[in-house]
Structure formats: C-alpha cells, structure tokens
Amino acid sequence: MNLVPAVLTIAFLATSATAQETYRFTLTTKGQTNSTFTPLSGALQLWSGTNTQELVEYTADHPSYIPPQTWACNSSFVIVRGIPNGQGHCLMENADGDQTIIATSTAHVSEGRNAGTWYSVGGTGAQEGIQSRGTFYSVYTPSTGQIVTTVEGEVTLME
C-alpha cells in the first residue's frame, strides 16, 4: 500500500485550512501616561513609563477585522549621547475580549514625542496566530499625562 498520496492529501488539506490574509491599517489611540524622566547627565538619560489608551480612530483594508479597543503599555528607554535605546510591551483587548501582546522598540525621542517599531508576540481568540508589525508615533503632555498614539502597520490573520 502506498501512503505517499494520502500523506500529501492530508498535508494539502492542513495547509488549505490555515489560509492567511494580510492587510494594512492605521489607528489612533488616546489616554493617560505616567512616566518618569531621569537625566543622569547631558549624555545619559532614562525614561520609563506606563500608559493606558483607548481606540479613537481606525481604518483598514479589511472591514471585518476587530481592532484593539484598549491598550495597557509599559516601556523604558535610555538615551546615550542622543541615541535612544529601549523596549516595551502592550496588552491590547478588542471589543470581543480577545487579547494581543505586542513588543515595541523606541527609535526616536524628542521632547514630548517618541516613535519606533512594534510587532505582535501572540494573542487569544480571534487574535490567536496573529502576525503583525509596523510603526508608532506618540505625542504626550508631561504636565497633564495625556498621550495620543498613531499606529500604522500590517496584520496577517489566520482565516
């Protein structure tokens, strides 16, 4: 008995059952941040903070994707001779209660602003198997703690 055709058929069906679709999106969140900035010297500075944000605007190539509604993030970075280096993580939840964790990396810092890249680590429910990445840009007001973040990227979902 030759099992090769049966194995190939099973492999093809398994591959077909996990079809993927990739599309671009942009979203804006708004919330509150609590951060600490510690300048050790002009050449060495430390920033760390947490923030919670909610979705205020969303556009995407795929109308059925349910975007994150809430974000809880923590991050820190050092600035050595004007060059930022830091990372963080966000736990996001959509309206259905599905959660995603993303990792962030800060590439640019100026007064009241930071920007960088992000990618998904994993998720639950409809977010399980998610693959996404992109850029972010945050503007925050230290005196009030208000933060507004614009996120752009692409997401690949399992169909």
Coordinates of C-alpha atoms in Angstrom, one line a residue:
M1 CA 0.0 0.0 0.0
N2 CA 1.4 3.4 -1.0
L3 CA 0.8 6.0 1.7
V4 CA 2.5 8.9 -0.1
P5 CA -0.6 10.2 -1.9
A6 CA -2.6 10.0 1.4
V7 CA 0.1 11.9 3.3
L8 CA 0.3 14.6 0.6
T9 CA -3.5 15.0 0.6
I10 CA -3.6 15.4 4.4
A11 CA -0.7 18.0 4.2
F12 CA -2.5 19.9 1.4
L13 CA -5.8 20.0 3.4
A14 CA -4.0 21.2 6.5
T15 CA -2.2 23.9 4.6
S16 CA -5.5 25.0 2.9
A17 CA -7.3 25.1 6.3
T18 CA -4.8 27.7 7.6
A19 CA -5.1 30.2 4.8
Q20 CA -3.8 33.7 5.6
E21 CA -4.8 37.2 4.6
T22 CA -2.6 40.3 5.1
Y23 CA -3.7 43.9 5.0
R24 CA -2.7 47.4 6.1
F25 CA -4.3 49.5 8.8
T26 CA -3.9 52.8 10.7
L27 CA -5.3 53.6 14.1
T28 CA -5.2 56.4 16.7
T29 CA -5.4 55.9 20.5
K30 CA -5.8 58.4 23.3
G31 CA -5.2 58.0 27.0
Q32 CA -3.1 58.8 30.1
T33 CA 0.6 58.2 30.7
N34 CA 2.6 58.1 33.9
S35 CA 6.2 58.5 33.2
T36 CA 9.5 59.3 34.9
F37 CA 12.3 61.0 33.2
T38 CA 15.7 60.9 34.9
P39 CA 18.6 62.9 33.3
L40 CA 21.8 61.5 34.8
S41 CA 23.9 63.8 32.7
G42 CA 23.5 65.6 29.3
A43 CA 24.8 62.4 27.6
L44 CA 22.9 59.8 29.7
Q45 CA 19.1 59.9 30.4
L46 CA 16.5 57.3 31.5
W47 CA 12.8 57.4 30.7
S48 CA 10.3 54.8 31.9
G49 CA 6.5 54.8 32.0
T50 CA 3.2 53.1 31.7
N51 CA 0.1 54.2 29.8
T52 CA -3.5 53.2 29.2
Q53 CA -5.2 54.2 26.0
E54 CA -8.4 53.7 24.1
L55 CA -9.1 53.5 20.4
V56 CA -10.4 56.8 18.9
E57 CA -10.0 56.2 15.1
Y58 CA -9.4 53.2 12.9
T59 CA -9.1 52.5 9.2
A60 CA -8.2 49.2 7.5
D61 CA -8.1 47.4 4.2
H62 CA -10.2 44.6 5.8
P63 CA -13.5 45.7 7.2
S64 CA -14.2 42.5 9.3
Y65 CA -11.1 42.7 11.5
I66 CA -11.9 43.8 15.1
P67 CA -9.2 46.2 16.2
P68 CA -7.9 46.6 19.8
Q69 CA -10.2 48.9 21.8
T70 CA -7.9 49.2 24.9
W71 CA -4.2 49.3 25.4
A72 CA -2.1 48.9 28.6
C73 CA 1.6 49.5 27.9
N74 CA 4.8 49.7 29.8
S75 CA 8.2 50.7 28.4
S76 CA 11.6 52.2 29.2
F77 CA 14.5 53.5 27.2
V78 CA 17.8 55.2 27.8
I79 CA 19.2 58.0 25.7
V80 CA 23.0 57.7 25.4
R81 CA 24.6 60.7 23.6
G82 CA 21.3 61.5 21.9
I83 CA 20.6 57.9 20.7
P84 CA 17.5 56.2 22.3
N85 CA 17.5 52.5 23.0
G86 CA 14.6 50.9 24.7
Q87 CA 11.7 48.4 24.6
G88 CA 8.3 47.9 25.9
H89 CA 5.2 45.7 25.7
C90 CA 1.4 46.4 25.4
L91 CA -1.5 44.2 26.2
M92 CA -4.4 45.1 23.9
E93 CA -8.0 43.9 24.1
N94 CA -10.7 44.1 21.4
A95 CA -14.5 44.5 21.9
D96 CA -14.9 40.7 21.9
G97 CA -12.4 40.3 24.8
D98 CA -9.7 38.8 22.5
Q99 CA -6.2 39.9 23.7
T100 CA -2.9 40.5 21.9
I101 CA 0.6 41.3 23.2
I102 CA 2.9 43.4 21.2
A103 CA 6.5 44.3 21.7
T104 CA 7.8 47.9 21.0
S105 CA 11.2 49.3 20.3
T106 CA 11.9 53.1 20.5
A107 CA 13.9 54.6 17.7
H108 CA 13.4 58.4 18.1
V109 CA 12.8 60.6 21.1
S110 CA 12.3 64.3 21.4
E111 CA 10.5 66.5 24.0
G112 CA 7.0 65.1 24.4
R113 CA 7.4 62.7 21.5
N114 CA 8.7 59.2 20.8
A115 CA 8.5 56.9 17.8
G116 CA 9.6 53.4 16.9
T117 CA 8.5 50.0 15.6
W118 CA 6.3 47.2 17.0
Y119 CA 5.4 43.6 16.3
S120 CA 2.9 41.1 17.7
V121 CA 4.1 38.4 20.1
G122 CA 0.8 36.5 20.2
G123 CA -2.9 36.5 21.1
T124 CA -6.0 34.8 22.2
G125 CA -9.4 34.0 20.5
A126 CA -9.6 35.7 17.1
Q127 CA -6.1 37.1 17.7
E128 CA -4.5 33.7 18.0
G129 CA -1.9 33.2 15.4
I130 CA -1.8 36.9 14.6
Q131 CA 1.3 38.2 12.8
S132 CA 1.6 41.9 12.7
R133 CA 4.2 44.7 12.6
G134 CA 4.5 48.4 11.9
T135 CA 5.5 51.8 13.3
F136 CA 4.1 54.0 16.1
Y137 CA 4.3 57.7 16.9
S138 CA 3.3 59.1 20.3
V139 CA 2.8 62.6 21.5
Y140 CA 2.4 63.2 25.2
T141 CA 2.0 66.2 27.5
P142 CA 4.0 65.7 30.7
S143 CA 2.0 68.3 32.7
T144 CA -1.4 66.5 32.1
G145 CA -0.3 63.0 31.3
Q146 CA -2.3 62.9 28.1
I147 CA -0.9 60.7 25.3
V148 CA -2.0 60.3 21.7
T149 CA -0.5 57.5 19.6
T150 CA -0.8 56.8 15.9
V151 CA -0.1 53.2 14.9
E152 CA 0.4 52.0 11.3
G153 CA 1.2 48.5 10.1
E154 CA 0.1 45.3 8.5
V155 CA -1.6 42.3 10.1
T156 CA -1.9 38.7 8.9
L157 CA -4.8 36.7 10.3
M158 CA -5.5 33.1 10.0
E159 CA -8.7 32.6 8.1

